[in-house]
Short mmCIF file of N, CA and C in Angstrom, two decimals:
data_model
loop_
_atom_site.label_atom_id
_atom_site.label_comp_id
_atom_site.label_asym_id
_atom_site.label_seq_id
_atom_site.Cartn_x
_atom_site.Cartn_y
_atom_site.Cartn_z
N MET A 24 220.14 95.06 -40.13
CA MET A 24 218.78 94.64 -39.85
C MET A 24 218.60 93.18 -40.21
N ALA A 25 219.18 92.76 -41.33
CA ALA A 25 219.04 91.37 -41.76
C ALA A 25 219.68 90.44 -40.74
N GLY A 26 220.78 90.88 -40.11
CA GLY A 26 221.42 90.06 -39.10
C GLY A 26 220.54 89.86 -37.89
N LEU A 27 219.81 90.92 -37.50
CA LEU A 27 218.92 90.84 -36.36
C LEU A 27 217.75 89.91 -36.66
N VAL A 28 217.19 90.02 -37.87
CA VAL A 28 216.07 89.16 -38.27
C VAL A 28 216.54 87.71 -38.30
N GLY A 29 217.73 87.44 -38.83
CA GLY A 29 218.24 86.08 -38.89
C GLY A 29 218.52 85.54 -37.49
N TYR A 30 219.00 86.39 -36.61
CA TYR A 30 219.28 85.97 -35.25
C TYR A 30 218.00 85.59 -34.52
N VAL A 31 216.94 86.43 -34.71
CA VAL A 31 215.65 86.16 -34.07
C VAL A 31 215.03 84.90 -34.65
N ALA A 32 215.17 84.70 -35.96
CA ALA A 32 214.58 83.53 -36.60
C ALA A 32 215.36 82.26 -36.28
N GLY A 33 216.53 82.37 -35.73
CA GLY A 33 217.32 81.21 -35.35
C GLY A 33 218.26 80.75 -36.44
N VAL A 34 218.38 81.49 -37.52
CA VAL A 34 219.26 81.10 -38.61
C VAL A 34 220.71 81.40 -38.25
N HIS A 35 220.95 82.52 -37.58
CA HIS A 35 222.31 82.94 -37.26
C HIS A 35 222.51 82.87 -35.75
N HIS A 36 223.58 82.20 -35.36
CA HIS A 36 223.90 82.11 -33.94
C HIS A 36 225.09 83.00 -33.63
N ALA A 37 224.97 83.76 -32.55
CA ALA A 37 226.09 84.61 -32.12
C ALA A 37 227.17 83.73 -31.50
N PRO A 38 228.42 84.09 -31.69
CA PRO A 38 229.49 83.28 -31.08
C PRO A 38 229.39 83.34 -29.55
N SER A 39 229.54 82.18 -28.91
CA SER A 39 229.42 82.15 -27.45
C SER A 39 230.75 82.54 -26.82
N PRO A 40 230.68 83.32 -25.77
CA PRO A 40 231.92 83.72 -25.09
C PRO A 40 232.39 82.60 -24.15
N TRP A 41 232.88 81.49 -24.70
CA TRP A 41 233.30 80.32 -23.92
C TRP A 41 234.43 80.65 -22.96
N TRP A 42 235.21 81.65 -23.27
CA TRP A 42 236.35 82.00 -22.43
C TRP A 42 235.92 82.61 -21.09
N LEU A 43 234.64 82.99 -20.96
CA LEU A 43 234.14 83.55 -19.70
C LEU A 43 233.74 82.48 -18.69
N VAL A 44 233.64 81.23 -19.12
CA VAL A 44 233.18 80.17 -18.23
C VAL A 44 234.18 79.90 -17.09
N PRO A 45 235.48 79.67 -17.36
CA PRO A 45 236.39 79.40 -16.22
C PRO A 45 236.48 80.53 -15.20
N PRO A 46 236.63 81.80 -15.62
CA PRO A 46 236.65 82.84 -14.58
C PRO A 46 235.33 82.95 -13.82
N GLY A 47 234.23 82.70 -14.51
CA GLY A 47 232.93 82.75 -13.85
C GLY A 47 232.79 81.65 -12.81
N LEU A 48 233.24 80.44 -13.16
CA LEU A 48 233.20 79.35 -12.19
C LEU A 48 234.13 79.61 -11.01
N LEU A 49 235.28 80.18 -11.29
CA LEU A 49 236.22 80.53 -10.22
C LEU A 49 235.61 81.57 -9.29
N ALA A 50 235.00 82.60 -9.85
CA ALA A 50 234.37 83.64 -9.03
C ALA A 50 233.22 83.06 -8.21
N ALA A 51 232.43 82.16 -8.81
CA ALA A 51 231.32 81.54 -8.07
C ALA A 51 231.86 80.69 -6.92
N GLY A 52 232.94 79.95 -7.16
CA GLY A 52 233.53 79.14 -6.10
C GLY A 52 234.06 79.99 -4.97
N ILE A 53 234.72 81.11 -5.30
CA ILE A 53 235.22 82.01 -4.28
C ILE A 53 234.06 82.60 -3.48
N GLY A 54 232.98 82.97 -4.17
CA GLY A 54 231.81 83.52 -3.48
C GLY A 54 231.17 82.53 -2.53
N VAL A 55 231.04 81.27 -2.98
CA VAL A 55 230.45 80.24 -2.11
C VAL A 55 231.37 79.97 -0.92
N GLY A 56 232.68 79.92 -1.15
CA GLY A 56 233.62 79.71 -0.05
C GLY A 56 233.58 80.84 0.96
N LEU A 57 233.52 82.08 0.47
CA LEU A 57 233.44 83.23 1.36
C LEU A 57 232.14 83.22 2.16
N ALA A 58 231.04 82.84 1.51
CA ALA A 58 229.77 82.75 2.23
C ALA A 58 229.83 81.69 3.32
N GLY A 59 230.52 80.59 3.06
CA GLY A 59 230.69 79.55 4.07
C GLY A 59 231.50 80.02 5.26
N VAL A 60 232.56 80.78 4.99
CA VAL A 60 233.39 81.32 6.07
C VAL A 60 232.59 82.30 6.92
N VAL A 61 231.82 83.16 6.27
CA VAL A 61 231.00 84.13 7.01
C VAL A 61 229.95 83.41 7.85
N ALA A 62 229.32 82.38 7.29
CA ALA A 62 228.29 81.63 8.04
C ALA A 62 228.91 80.94 9.24
N ALA A 63 230.10 80.35 9.09
CA ALA A 63 230.76 79.68 10.21
C ALA A 63 231.12 80.69 11.30
N ALA A 64 231.60 81.87 10.91
CA ALA A 64 231.96 82.90 11.89
C ALA A 64 230.72 83.38 12.63
N ARG A 65 229.62 83.54 11.91
CA ARG A 65 228.39 83.98 12.57
C ARG A 65 227.89 82.94 13.56
N ARG A 66 228.01 81.65 13.22
CA ARG A 66 227.59 80.60 14.15
C ARG A 66 228.44 80.61 15.41
N ARG A 67 229.72 80.87 15.28
CA ARG A 67 230.60 80.91 16.45
C ARG A 67 230.31 82.13 17.33
N LEU A 68 229.81 83.21 16.74
CA LEU A 68 229.56 84.43 17.50
C LEU A 68 228.16 84.46 18.14
N LEU A 69 227.31 83.48 17.85
CA LEU A 69 225.95 83.48 18.39
C LEU A 69 225.91 83.55 19.92
N PRO A 70 226.71 82.78 20.66
CA PRO A 70 226.65 82.90 22.12
C PRO A 70 227.03 84.29 22.62
N PHE A 71 228.00 84.91 21.96
CA PHE A 71 228.41 86.24 22.37
C PHE A 71 227.30 87.27 22.10
N ARG A 72 226.65 87.12 20.97
CA ARG A 72 225.54 88.04 20.65
C ARG A 72 224.39 87.88 21.62
N ALA A 73 224.08 86.63 21.99
CA ALA A 73 222.99 86.39 22.94
C ALA A 73 223.33 86.99 24.30
N ALA A 74 224.57 86.84 24.73
CA ALA A 74 224.98 87.42 26.02
C ALA A 74 224.92 88.93 25.97
N ARG A 75 225.29 89.50 24.85
CA ARG A 75 225.27 90.96 24.70
C ARG A 75 223.84 91.49 24.76
N ARG A 76 222.91 90.79 24.10
CA ARG A 76 221.51 91.21 24.12
C ARG A 76 220.93 91.08 25.53
N ALA A 77 221.31 90.03 26.25
CA ALA A 77 220.80 89.81 27.60
C ALA A 77 221.31 90.87 28.57
N ALA A 78 222.51 91.38 28.32
CA ALA A 78 223.09 92.38 29.21
C ALA A 78 222.42 93.74 29.09
N GLY A 79 221.73 93.98 27.99
CA GLY A 79 221.06 95.25 27.79
C GLY A 79 222.00 96.28 27.17
N PRO A 80 221.48 97.45 26.88
CA PRO A 80 222.31 98.47 26.24
C PRO A 80 223.33 99.06 27.23
N LEU A 81 224.48 99.39 26.70
CA LEU A 81 225.50 100.03 27.52
C LEU A 81 225.19 101.51 27.67
N PRO A 82 225.37 102.06 28.85
CA PRO A 82 225.12 103.49 29.03
C PRO A 82 226.23 104.33 28.41
N SER A 83 225.84 105.49 27.91
CA SER A 83 226.80 106.43 27.32
C SER A 83 226.70 107.77 28.03
N ALA A 84 227.75 108.55 27.91
CA ALA A 84 227.77 109.88 28.52
C ALA A 84 228.70 110.77 27.73
N GLY A 85 228.55 112.06 27.92
CA GLY A 85 229.46 113.03 27.31
C GLY A 85 229.01 113.51 25.95
N GLY A 86 229.35 114.76 25.68
CA GLY A 86 229.06 115.34 24.39
C GLY A 86 230.16 115.01 23.39
N PRO A 87 230.04 115.53 22.18
CA PRO A 87 231.02 115.22 21.15
C PRO A 87 232.45 115.61 21.51
N VAL A 88 232.64 116.74 22.18
CA VAL A 88 234.00 117.19 22.51
C VAL A 88 234.61 116.27 23.57
N ARG A 89 233.84 115.92 24.61
CA ARG A 89 234.35 115.01 25.63
C ARG A 89 234.68 113.65 25.04
N ARG A 90 233.83 113.18 24.15
CA ARG A 90 234.08 111.88 23.53
C ARG A 90 235.32 111.94 22.64
N LEU A 91 235.48 113.02 21.91
CA LEU A 91 236.65 113.15 21.04
C LEU A 91 237.93 113.18 21.86
N ARG A 92 237.90 113.88 22.99
CA ARG A 92 239.09 113.93 23.85
C ARG A 92 239.38 112.58 24.49
N ALA A 93 238.37 111.75 24.66
CA ALA A 93 238.54 110.45 25.31
C ALA A 93 239.08 109.39 24.36
N VAL A 94 239.00 109.61 23.05
CA VAL A 94 239.37 108.57 22.08
C VAL A 94 240.83 108.13 22.22
N PRO A 95 241.82 109.02 22.26
CA PRO A 95 243.20 108.54 22.38
C PRO A 95 243.44 107.73 23.66
N VAL A 96 242.91 108.20 24.78
CA VAL A 96 243.09 107.49 26.04
C VAL A 96 242.38 106.14 25.98
N MET A 97 241.21 106.10 25.36
CA MET A 97 240.45 104.87 25.25
C MET A 97 241.22 103.82 24.43
N VAL A 98 241.83 104.26 23.33
CA VAL A 98 242.58 103.32 22.49
C VAL A 98 243.82 102.82 23.23
N VAL A 99 244.52 103.71 23.92
CA VAL A 99 245.70 103.30 24.68
C VAL A 99 245.30 102.32 25.78
N ASP A 100 244.20 102.59 26.47
CA ASP A 100 243.74 101.68 27.52
C ASP A 100 243.36 100.32 26.94
N ALA A 101 242.76 100.32 25.75
CA ALA A 101 242.40 99.04 25.11
C ALA A 101 243.65 98.22 24.82
N TRP A 102 244.70 98.87 24.35
CA TRP A 102 245.94 98.15 24.03
C TRP A 102 246.69 97.72 25.28
N ARG A 103 246.44 98.38 26.39
CA ARG A 103 247.08 97.97 27.65
C ARG A 103 246.23 96.95 28.40
N GLY A 104 245.09 96.60 27.85
CA GLY A 104 244.24 95.60 28.48
C GLY A 104 243.32 96.13 29.55
N ARG A 105 243.15 97.44 29.59
CA ARG A 105 242.26 98.05 30.57
C ARG A 105 241.02 98.55 29.84
N GLY A 106 239.93 98.66 30.57
CA GLY A 106 238.70 99.16 29.96
C GLY A 106 237.89 98.03 29.34
N THR A 107 236.84 98.39 28.65
CA THR A 107 235.93 97.40 28.08
C THR A 107 236.09 97.25 26.58
N LEU A 108 236.85 98.09 25.95
CA LEU A 108 237.01 98.04 24.49
C LEU A 108 238.00 96.95 24.12
N PRO A 109 237.60 96.00 23.27
CA PRO A 109 238.54 94.95 22.87
C PRO A 109 239.57 95.48 21.87
N ARG A 110 240.73 94.88 21.87
CA ARG A 110 241.77 95.28 20.92
C ARG A 110 241.32 95.07 19.48
N SER A 111 240.52 94.03 19.27
CA SER A 111 240.07 93.74 17.90
C SER A 111 239.30 94.92 17.30
N GLN A 112 238.56 95.64 18.13
CA GLN A 112 237.83 96.80 17.61
C GLN A 112 238.79 97.89 17.17
N THR A 113 239.85 98.11 17.94
CA THR A 113 240.83 99.12 17.54
C THR A 113 241.57 98.69 16.28
N VAL A 114 241.79 97.39 16.11
CA VAL A 114 242.43 96.90 14.88
C VAL A 114 241.51 97.15 13.68
N LEU A 115 240.21 96.92 13.84
CA LEU A 115 239.27 97.21 12.75
C LEU A 115 239.28 98.68 12.38
N TRP A 116 239.33 99.54 13.38
CA TRP A 116 239.40 100.98 13.11
C TRP A 116 240.67 101.32 12.35
N LEU A 117 241.78 100.74 12.76
CA LEU A 117 243.05 101.01 12.09
C LEU A 117 243.02 100.52 10.64
N VAL A 118 242.49 99.34 10.42
CA VAL A 118 242.39 98.80 9.05
C VAL A 118 241.52 99.71 8.19
N ALA A 119 240.42 100.19 8.74
CA ALA A 119 239.54 101.09 7.99
C ALA A 119 240.25 102.39 7.63
N LEU A 120 240.99 102.95 8.57
CA LEU A 120 241.73 104.19 8.29
C LEU A 120 242.81 103.97 7.24
N VAL A 121 243.54 102.86 7.36
CA VAL A 121 244.60 102.57 6.38
C VAL A 121 243.99 102.38 5.00
N TYR A 122 242.86 101.69 4.92
CA TYR A 122 242.21 101.48 3.62
C TYR A 122 241.76 102.81 3.01
N LEU A 123 241.22 103.69 3.84
CA LEU A 123 240.71 104.96 3.31
C LEU A 123 241.81 105.84 2.73
N VAL A 124 243.03 105.74 3.24
CA VAL A 124 244.12 106.58 2.73
C VAL A 124 245.04 105.82 1.77
N SER A 125 244.73 104.56 1.50
CA SER A 125 245.61 103.75 0.66
C SER A 125 245.34 104.01 -0.82
N PRO A 126 246.33 103.74 -1.67
CA PRO A 126 246.12 103.86 -3.12
C PRO A 126 245.11 102.85 -3.65
N LEU A 127 244.93 101.72 -2.95
CA LEU A 127 243.95 100.73 -3.36
C LEU A 127 242.55 101.34 -3.38
N ASP A 128 242.25 102.16 -2.41
CA ASP A 128 240.95 102.82 -2.35
C ASP A 128 240.80 103.83 -3.48
N VAL A 129 241.86 104.54 -3.80
CA VAL A 129 241.79 105.52 -4.89
C VAL A 129 241.54 104.83 -6.22
N ILE A 130 242.17 103.67 -6.42
CA ILE A 130 241.95 102.91 -7.66
C ILE A 130 240.49 102.48 -7.76
N ALA A 131 239.93 101.98 -6.65
CA ALA A 131 238.53 101.57 -6.66
C ALA A 131 237.61 102.76 -6.94
N ASP A 132 237.95 103.92 -6.42
CA ASP A 132 237.11 105.10 -6.66
C ASP A 132 237.18 105.57 -8.11
N VAL A 133 238.32 105.40 -8.75
CA VAL A 133 238.48 105.84 -10.13
C VAL A 133 237.88 104.83 -11.10
N VAL A 134 238.14 103.54 -10.88
CA VAL A 134 237.69 102.51 -11.81
C VAL A 134 236.20 102.25 -11.65
N PHE A 135 235.73 102.15 -10.42
CA PHE A 135 234.31 101.88 -10.16
C PHE A 135 233.73 102.98 -9.27
N PRO A 136 233.51 104.18 -9.81
CA PRO A 136 233.06 105.28 -8.94
C PRO A 136 231.68 105.05 -8.32
N LEU A 137 230.80 104.30 -8.98
CA LEU A 137 229.47 104.07 -8.42
C LEU A 137 229.50 103.08 -7.25
N ILE A 138 230.58 102.33 -7.14
CA ILE A 138 230.73 101.40 -6.02
C ILE A 138 231.72 101.95 -5.00
N GLY A 139 232.82 102.52 -5.47
CA GLY A 139 233.90 102.96 -4.59
C GLY A 139 233.53 104.12 -3.69
N ILE A 140 232.91 105.14 -4.24
CA ILE A 140 232.59 106.33 -3.45
C ILE A 140 231.51 106.05 -2.40
N PRO A 141 230.39 105.38 -2.76
CA PRO A 141 229.43 105.03 -1.69
C PRO A 141 230.03 104.08 -0.65
N GLY A 142 230.94 103.20 -1.08
CA GLY A 142 231.61 102.33 -0.12
C GLY A 142 232.44 103.13 0.87
N ASP A 143 233.12 104.15 0.37
CA ASP A 143 233.89 105.03 1.26
C ASP A 143 232.99 105.77 2.24
N ILE A 144 231.87 106.24 1.74
CA ILE A 144 230.92 106.95 2.60
C ILE A 144 230.40 106.02 3.69
N GLY A 145 230.07 104.79 3.33
CA GLY A 145 229.61 103.82 4.32
C GLY A 145 230.68 103.48 5.34
N LEU A 146 231.92 103.35 4.88
CA LEU A 146 233.03 103.03 5.79
C LEU A 146 233.28 104.17 6.77
N VAL A 147 233.25 105.40 6.28
CA VAL A 147 233.43 106.55 7.16
C VAL A 147 232.28 106.66 8.15
N ALA A 148 231.05 106.40 7.69
CA ALA A 148 229.90 106.45 8.60
C ALA A 148 230.02 105.39 9.69
N TRP A 149 230.41 104.17 9.31
CA TRP A 149 230.61 103.12 10.31
C TRP A 149 231.71 103.49 11.29
N LEU A 150 232.81 104.00 10.77
CA LEU A 150 233.95 104.36 11.61
C LEU A 150 233.56 105.44 12.62
N LEU A 151 232.91 106.49 12.15
CA LEU A 151 232.51 107.57 13.05
C LEU A 151 231.48 107.10 14.08
N ALA A 152 230.52 106.30 13.64
CA ALA A 152 229.47 105.83 14.55
C ALA A 152 230.04 104.93 15.64
N THR A 153 230.92 104.01 15.28
CA THR A 153 231.46 103.09 16.30
C THR A 153 232.41 103.81 17.24
N VAL A 154 233.24 104.70 16.72
CA VAL A 154 234.16 105.43 17.59
C VAL A 154 233.37 106.33 18.55
N TYR A 155 232.34 107.01 18.04
CA TYR A 155 231.52 107.90 18.87
C TYR A 155 230.80 107.10 19.96
N THR A 156 230.25 105.95 19.59
CA THR A 156 229.52 105.13 20.56
C THR A 156 230.45 104.58 21.63
N GLU A 157 231.57 104.01 21.20
CA GLU A 157 232.51 103.44 22.18
C GLU A 157 233.11 104.52 23.08
N ALA A 158 233.34 105.70 22.54
CA ALA A 158 233.85 106.79 23.36
C ALA A 158 232.81 107.19 24.41
N GLY A 159 231.54 107.16 24.06
CA GLY A 159 230.49 107.46 25.03
C GLY A 159 230.44 106.44 26.15
N HIS A 160 230.59 105.16 25.80
CA HIS A 160 230.65 104.12 26.83
C HIS A 160 231.86 104.31 27.73
N TYR A 161 232.98 104.66 27.13
CA TYR A 161 234.21 104.85 27.89
C TYR A 161 234.09 106.04 28.84
N VAL A 162 233.53 107.14 28.37
CA VAL A 162 233.35 108.32 29.22
C VAL A 162 232.42 108.00 30.38
N HIS A 163 231.34 107.26 30.11
CA HIS A 163 230.42 106.91 31.18
C HIS A 163 231.11 106.03 32.22
N ALA A 164 231.85 105.04 31.77
CA ALA A 164 232.54 104.16 32.72
C ALA A 164 233.59 104.93 33.52
N ARG A 165 234.24 105.89 32.88
CA ARG A 165 235.25 106.68 33.58
C ARG A 165 234.61 107.62 34.59
N ASP A 166 233.43 108.16 34.28
CA ASP A 166 232.76 109.10 35.17
C ASP A 166 232.11 108.42 36.37
N THR A 167 231.72 107.17 36.23
CA THR A 167 231.06 106.47 37.33
C THR A 167 232.12 105.78 38.19
N ASP A 168 231.68 104.92 39.06
CA ASP A 168 232.61 104.22 39.95
C ASP A 168 233.49 103.23 39.21
N HIS A 169 233.14 102.89 38.00
CA HIS A 169 233.93 101.94 37.21
C HIS A 169 235.07 102.67 36.54
N ASP A 170 236.11 102.97 37.30
CA ASP A 170 237.25 103.71 36.76
C ASP A 170 238.06 102.77 35.86
N VAL A 171 237.95 102.95 34.54
CA VAL A 171 238.59 102.04 33.60
C VAL A 171 240.08 102.29 33.48
N THR A 172 240.56 103.42 33.98
CA THR A 172 241.99 103.70 33.83
C THR A 172 242.79 103.27 35.04
N ALA A 173 242.12 102.99 36.16
CA ALA A 173 242.85 102.64 37.37
C ALA A 173 243.06 101.14 37.45
N ARG A 174 244.24 100.75 37.86
CA ARG A 174 244.52 99.35 38.09
C ARG A 174 244.19 99.05 39.55
N PRO A 175 243.80 97.80 39.83
CA PRO A 175 243.49 97.48 41.23
C PRO A 175 244.75 97.57 42.10
N ALA A 176 244.55 98.07 43.30
CA ALA A 176 245.68 98.21 44.23
C ALA A 176 246.13 96.84 44.68
N PRO A 177 247.43 96.64 44.85
CA PRO A 177 247.91 95.33 45.32
C PRO A 177 247.44 95.07 46.74
N ARG A 178 247.10 93.83 47.02
CA ARG A 178 246.62 93.48 48.35
C ARG A 178 247.79 93.30 49.30
N ARG A 179 247.61 93.87 50.46
CA ARG A 179 248.62 93.69 51.51
C ARG A 179 248.18 92.57 52.43
N PRO A 180 249.12 91.82 52.95
CA PRO A 180 248.72 90.78 53.90
C PRO A 180 248.20 91.41 55.17
N ASP A 181 247.19 90.78 55.74
CA ASP A 181 246.58 91.30 56.96
C ASP A 181 247.49 90.96 58.14
N VAL A 182 248.14 91.95 58.70
CA VAL A 182 249.08 91.73 59.81
C VAL A 182 248.40 91.81 61.17
N SER A 183 247.19 92.30 61.21
CA SER A 183 246.50 92.46 62.51
C SER A 183 245.96 91.13 63.03
N ALA A 184 245.80 90.14 62.16
CA ALA A 184 245.24 88.87 62.58
C ALA A 184 246.26 88.00 63.32
N SER A 185 247.55 88.27 63.20
CA SER A 185 248.53 87.42 63.86
C SER A 185 248.81 87.77 65.26
#
Protein backbone atom coordinates (compact mmCIF):
# COMPACT_ATOMS: atom_id res chain seq x y z
CA MET A 1 0.00 0.00 0.00
CA ALA A 2 2.84 2.38 0.82
CA GLY A 3 4.28 1.78 -2.65
CA LEU A 4 0.98 2.73 -4.27
CA VAL A 5 0.68 5.89 -2.16
CA GLY A 6 4.27 6.86 -3.02
CA TYR A 7 3.68 6.18 -6.70
CA VAL A 8 0.53 8.34 -6.72
CA ALA A 9 2.28 11.12 -4.78
CA GLY A 10 5.11 11.09 -7.32
CA VAL A 11 7.81 10.00 -4.89
CA HIS A 12 8.38 6.60 -6.49
CA HIS A 13 8.73 6.12 -10.22
CA ALA A 14 8.11 2.76 -11.84
CA PRO A 15 10.92 1.55 -14.11
CA SER A 16 10.14 2.36 -17.74
CA PRO A 17 10.08 -0.51 -20.19
CA TRP A 18 12.61 1.17 -22.56
CA TRP A 19 13.22 -2.12 -24.34
CA LEU A 20 9.68 -1.96 -25.83
CA VAL A 21 10.42 1.21 -27.82
CA PRO A 22 12.38 -0.32 -30.77
CA PRO A 23 9.91 -3.17 -31.44
CA GLY A 24 7.04 -0.71 -31.10
CA LEU A 25 8.59 1.66 -33.62
CA LEU A 26 9.29 -1.23 -35.96
CA ALA A 27 5.68 -2.45 -35.71
CA ALA A 28 4.38 1.09 -36.30
CA GLY A 29 6.60 1.44 -39.38
CA ILE A 30 5.41 -1.88 -40.77
CA GLY A 31 1.80 -0.86 -40.15
CA VAL A 32 2.22 2.49 -41.90
CA GLY A 33 4.00 0.79 -44.83
CA LEU A 34 1.26 -1.81 -45.14
CA ALA A 35 -1.41 0.89 -45.05
CA GLY A 36 0.42 2.70 -47.86
CA VAL A 37 0.53 -0.45 -49.99
CA VAL A 38 -3.18 -1.08 -49.44
CA ALA A 39 -4.04 2.54 -50.30
CA ALA A 40 -1.98 2.39 -53.51
CA ALA A 41 -3.65 -0.89 -54.53
CA ARG A 42 -7.09 0.56 -53.88
CA ARG A 43 -6.29 3.63 -56.01
CA ARG A 44 -5.21 1.39 -58.89
CA LEU A 45 -8.43 -0.66 -58.63
CA LEU A 46 -10.79 2.37 -58.70
CA PRO A 47 -11.38 2.27 -62.49
CA PHE A 48 -12.19 -1.43 -62.32
CA ARG A 49 -14.62 -0.92 -59.45
CA ALA A 50 -16.35 1.93 -61.29
CA ALA A 51 -16.72 -0.22 -64.41
CA ARG A 52 -18.09 -3.08 -62.33
CA ARG A 53 -20.69 -0.83 -60.68
CA ALA A 54 -21.72 0.60 -64.06
CA ALA A 55 -22.21 -2.88 -65.51
CA GLY A 56 -24.79 -3.73 -62.86
CA PRO A 57 -25.19 -6.96 -60.93
CA LEU A 58 -24.33 -10.23 -62.58
CA PRO A 59 -27.22 -12.67 -62.94
CA SER A 60 -27.09 -15.95 -61.04
CA ALA A 61 -28.88 -19.25 -61.50
CA GLY A 62 -29.06 -22.72 -60.01
CA GLY A 63 -29.58 -24.15 -56.59
CA PRO A 64 -26.86 -25.23 -54.18
CA VAL A 65 -26.43 -28.69 -55.74
CA ARG A 66 -26.09 -27.34 -59.30
CA ARG A 67 -23.64 -24.71 -58.12
CA LEU A 68 -21.60 -27.28 -56.20
CA ARG A 69 -21.40 -29.52 -59.27
CA ALA A 70 -20.31 -26.55 -61.39
CA VAL A 71 -17.37 -25.55 -59.15
CA PRO A 72 -14.74 -28.01 -60.50
CA VAL A 73 -15.62 -27.23 -64.12
CA MET A 74 -15.65 -23.50 -63.35
CA VAL A 75 -12.17 -23.62 -61.82
CA VAL A 76 -10.77 -25.67 -64.71
CA ASP A 77 -12.31 -23.24 -67.22
CA ALA A 78 -10.79 -20.30 -65.33
CA TRP A 79 -7.33 -21.87 -65.56
CA ARG A 80 -7.81 -22.57 -69.26
CA GLY A 81 -8.75 -18.94 -69.87
CA ARG A 82 -12.41 -19.60 -70.59
CA GLY A 83 -15.36 -18.13 -68.74
CA THR A 84 -15.58 -14.96 -66.70
CA LEU A 85 -13.80 -16.05 -63.52
CA PRO A 86 -10.27 -14.63 -63.28
CA ARG A 87 -7.41 -16.91 -62.30
CA SER A 88 -6.56 -14.56 -59.45
CA GLN A 89 -9.84 -15.44 -57.74
CA THR A 90 -9.04 -19.15 -57.88
CA VAL A 91 -5.57 -18.41 -56.48
CA LEU A 92 -7.18 -16.56 -53.54
CA TRP A 93 -9.44 -19.54 -52.91
CA LEU A 94 -6.47 -21.88 -52.97
CA VAL A 95 -4.47 -19.69 -50.58
CA ALA A 96 -7.43 -19.57 -48.19
CA LEU A 97 -7.81 -23.36 -48.25
CA VAL A 98 -4.08 -23.92 -47.72
CA TYR A 99 -4.08 -21.48 -44.80
CA LEU A 100 -7.07 -23.16 -43.17
CA VAL A 101 -5.37 -26.58 -43.15
CA SER A 102 -1.85 -25.32 -42.41
CA PRO A 103 -0.09 -25.63 -39.04
CA LEU A 104 0.29 -21.84 -39.04
CA ASP A 105 -3.46 -21.52 -38.59
CA VAL A 106 -3.47 -24.07 -35.75
CA ILE A 107 -0.76 -22.10 -33.94
CA ALA A 108 -2.79 -18.90 -34.27
CA ASP A 109 -5.87 -20.69 -32.93
CA VAL A 110 -3.99 -22.04 -29.91
CA VAL A 111 -1.95 -18.94 -29.03
CA PHE A 112 -4.63 -16.33 -29.78
CA PRO A 113 -7.98 -18.14 -29.65
CA LEU A 114 -10.03 -14.92 -29.46
CA ILE A 115 -8.49 -13.76 -32.73
CA GLY A 116 -7.70 -17.04 -34.52
CA ILE A 117 -11.06 -18.80 -34.30
CA PRO A 118 -13.21 -15.82 -35.39
CA GLY A 119 -10.69 -15.20 -38.17
CA ASP A 120 -11.18 -18.76 -39.36
CA ILE A 121 -14.94 -18.35 -39.25
CA GLY A 122 -14.69 -15.16 -41.31
CA LEU A 123 -12.36 -16.80 -43.82
CA VAL A 124 -14.67 -19.79 -44.26
CA ALA A 125 -17.68 -17.47 -44.64
CA TRP A 126 -15.88 -15.43 -47.29
CA LEU A 127 -14.73 -18.56 -49.10
CA LEU A 128 -18.19 -20.13 -49.17
CA ALA A 129 -19.91 -16.88 -50.17
CA THR A 130 -17.56 -16.12 -53.06
CA VAL A 131 -17.51 -19.68 -54.39
CA TYR A 132 -21.33 -19.90 -54.17
CA THR A 133 -21.79 -16.54 -55.91
CA GLU A 134 -19.29 -17.21 -58.69
CA ALA A 135 -20.75 -20.67 -59.26
CA GLY A 136 -24.18 -19.06 -59.68
CA HIS A 137 -22.80 -16.65 -62.28
CA TYR A 138 -21.10 -19.54 -64.06
CA VAL A 139 -24.27 -21.68 -64.12
CA HIS A 140 -26.28 -18.75 -65.49
CA ALA A 141 -23.74 -18.07 -68.23
CA ARG A 142 -23.62 -21.76 -69.11
CA ASP A 143 -27.43 -22.05 -69.24
CA THR A 144 -27.93 -19.00 -71.46
CA ASP A 145 -26.52 -18.34 -74.91
CA HIS A 146 -23.19 -17.38 -73.35
CA ASP A 147 -21.68 -20.86 -73.39
CA VAL A 148 -18.54 -20.36 -71.30
CA THR A 149 -17.17 -23.83 -72.01
CA ALA A 150 -17.31 -23.67 -75.80
CA ARG A 151 -14.47 -22.25 -77.81
CA PRO A 152 -15.31 -20.24 -80.92
CA ALA A 153 -15.34 -22.29 -84.10
CA PRO A 154 -12.48 -21.55 -86.50
CA ARG A 155 -13.47 -19.39 -89.43
CA ARG A 156 -13.38 -20.92 -92.85
CA PRO A 157 -12.52 -18.82 -95.85
CA ASP A 158 -15.53 -17.92 -97.94
CA VAL A 159 -15.11 -19.94 -101.15
CA SER A 160 -18.41 -18.91 -102.73
CA ALA A 161 -17.23 -15.35 -103.41
CA SER A 162 -14.52 -16.40 -105.89
